[in-house]
mmCIF file of C-alpha atoms in Angstrom:
data_model
loop_
_atom_site.group_PDB
_atom_site.id
_atom_site.type_symbol
_atom_site.label_atom_id
_atom_site.label_comp_id
_atom_site.label_asym_id
_atom_site.label_seq_id
_atom_site.Cartn_x
_atom_site.Cartn_y
_atom_site.Cartn_z
ATOM 1 C CA UNK A 1 5.377 30.606 3.702
ATOM 2 C CA UNK A 2 4.326 30.697 -0.261
ATOM 3 C CA UNK A 3 3.233 34.389 -1.764
ATOM 4 C CA UNK A 4 1.757 33.195 -5.136
ATOM 5 C CA UNK A 5 -1.608 31.471 -5.331
ATOM 6 C CA UNK A 6 -0.462 28.449 -7.397
ATOM 7 C CA UNK A 7 2.097 27.734 -4.434
ATOM 8 C CA UNK A 8 -0.657 27.977 -1.753
ATOM 9 C CA UNK A 9 -2.546 25.569 -3.732
ATOM 10 C CA UNK A 10 0.315 23.367 -4.308
ATOM 11 C CA UNK A 11 1.213 23.394 -0.480
ATOM 12 C CA UNK A 12 -2.715 22.386 0.055
ATOM 13 C CA UNK A 13 -2.557 19.624 -1.946
ATOM 14 C CA UNK A 14 0.834 18.057 -1.158
ATOM 15 C CA UNK A 15 -0.815 18.150 2.488
ATOM 16 C CA UNK A 16 -3.921 16.216 1.286
ATOM 17 C CA UNK A 17 -2.125 14.011 -0.660
ATOM 18 C CA UNK A 18 0.640 13.161 1.785
ATOM 19 C CA UNK A 19 -2.408 12.474 4.488
ATOM 20 C CA UNK A 20 -4.008 10.069 1.721
ATOM 21 C CA UNK A 21 -0.457 8.484 0.811
ATOM 22 C CA UNK A 22 0.012 7.621 4.407
ATOM 23 C CA UNK A 23 -3.229 6.471 5.433
ATOM 24 C CA UNK A 24 -2.994 3.881 2.042
ATOM 25 C CA UNK A 25 0.719 3.078 2.993
ATOM 26 C CA UNK A 26 -0.453 2.394 6.575
ATOM 27 C CA UNK A 27 -3.282 -0.048 5.158
ATOM 28 C CA UNK A 28 -1.032 -1.530 3.402
ATOM 29 C CA UNK A 29 1.397 -2.420 6.170
ATOM 30 C CA UNK A 30 -1.496 -3.459 8.358
ATOM 31 C CA UNK A 31 -2.819 -6.191 5.713
ATOM 32 C CA UNK A 32 0.557 -7.324 5.368
ATOM 33 C CA UNK A 33 1.254 -8.289 9.017
ATOM 34 C CA UNK A 34 -2.336 -9.896 8.961
ATOM 35 C CA UNK A 35 -1.456 -12.301 6.063
ATOM 36 C CA UNK A 36 1.847 -13.426 7.770
ATOM 37 C CA UNK A 37 -0.206 -13.943 11.117
ATOM 38 C CA UNK A 38 -2.850 -15.847 9.835
ATOM 39 C CA UNK A 39 -3.836 -19.348 10.477
ATOM 40 C CA UNK A 40 -5.158 -21.599 8.268
ATOM 41 C CA UNK A 41 -5.254 -22.079 4.684
ATOM 42 C CA UNK A 42 -8.875 -20.830 4.165
ATOM 43 C CA UNK A 43 -7.652 -17.619 6.189
ATOM 44 C CA UNK A 44 -4.470 -16.709 4.450
ATOM 45 C CA UNK A 45 -5.923 -17.127 1.306
ATOM 46 C CA UNK A 46 -8.418 -14.814 2.233
ATOM 47 C CA UNK A 47 -6.193 -12.036 3.590
ATOM 48 C CA UNK A 48 -3.823 -12.842 0.594
ATOM 49 C CA UNK A 49 -6.603 -11.644 -1.625
ATOM 50 C CA UNK A 50 -7.758 -8.379 0.484
ATOM 51 C CA UNK A 51 -3.613 -7.615 0.637
ATOM 52 C CA UNK A 52 -3.499 -7.853 -3.390
ATOM 53 C CA UNK A 53 -6.658 -5.670 -3.714
ATOM 54 C CA UNK A 54 -5.346 -3.121 -1.068
ATOM 55 C CA UNK A 55 -2.097 -2.927 -3.076
ATOM 56 C CA UNK A 56 -3.436 -2.894 -6.866
ATOM 57 C CA UNK A 57 -5.435 0.036 -5.356
ATOM 58 C CA UNK A 58 -2.617 1.884 -4.086
ATOM 59 C CA UNK A 59 -0.517 1.047 -7.045
ATOM 60 C CA UNK A 60 -3.629 2.803 -9.069
ATOM 61 C CA UNK A 61 -3.588 6.052 -7.141
ATOM 62 C CA UNK A 62 0.318 6.406 -7.938
ATOM 63 C CA UNK A 63 1.230 5.805 -4.099
ATOM 64 C CA UNK A 64 3.530 3.276 -5.132
ATOM 65 C CA UNK A 65 5.176 2.606 -8.894
ATOM 66 C CA UNK A 66 3.286 -0.340 -10.387
ATOM 67 C CA UNK A 67 6.636 -2.616 -9.803
ATOM 68 C CA UNK A 68 6.939 -1.945 -6.352
ATOM 69 C CA UNK A 69 3.461 -2.746 -6.016
ATOM 70 C CA UNK A 70 4.225 -6.124 -7.888
ATOM 71 C CA UNK A 71 7.267 -6.320 -5.558
ATOM 72 C CA UNK A 72 5.133 -6.134 -2.413
ATOM 73 C CA UNK A 73 2.798 -8.500 -3.846
ATOM 74 C CA UNK A 74 5.427 -11.322 -4.373
ATOM 75 C CA UNK A 75 7.202 -10.618 -1.026
ATOM 76 C CA UNK A 76 3.826 -11.085 0.580
ATOM 77 C CA UNK A 77 2.776 -14.305 -0.773
ATOM 78 C CA UNK A 78 6.436 -15.534 -0.505
ATOM 79 C CA UNK A 79 5.909 -14.844 3.360
ATOM 80 C CA UNK A 80 2.364 -16.326 3.550
ATOM 81 C CA UNK A 81 3.488 -19.755 2.082
ATOM 82 C CA UNK A 82 3.700 -22.989 4.655
ATOM 83 C CA UNK A 83 7.279 -24.398 4.337
ATOM 84 C CA UNK A 84 7.215 -28.140 4.079
ATOM 85 C CA UNK A 85 9.923 -30.287 5.991
ATOM 86 C CA UNK A 86 12.329 -32.113 3.758
#
């Protein structure tokens, strides 16, 4: 256990931030699954927009690095496109 006041404070901050980060990361994963499983162009477009918003918020709160956030958005967009035959 920490013995200094600053160490105790840092421990509390780490616990709080860890909970927040896990919650946000879980939210990003859930919305990504929703985008992949959505049917119809309008539904995909709406859920993709929501996913972008959630990822951008996570990047702004420093849960994800901005490059990782960009990579996630790209990955979700690629997976949500409808593949054409031919």
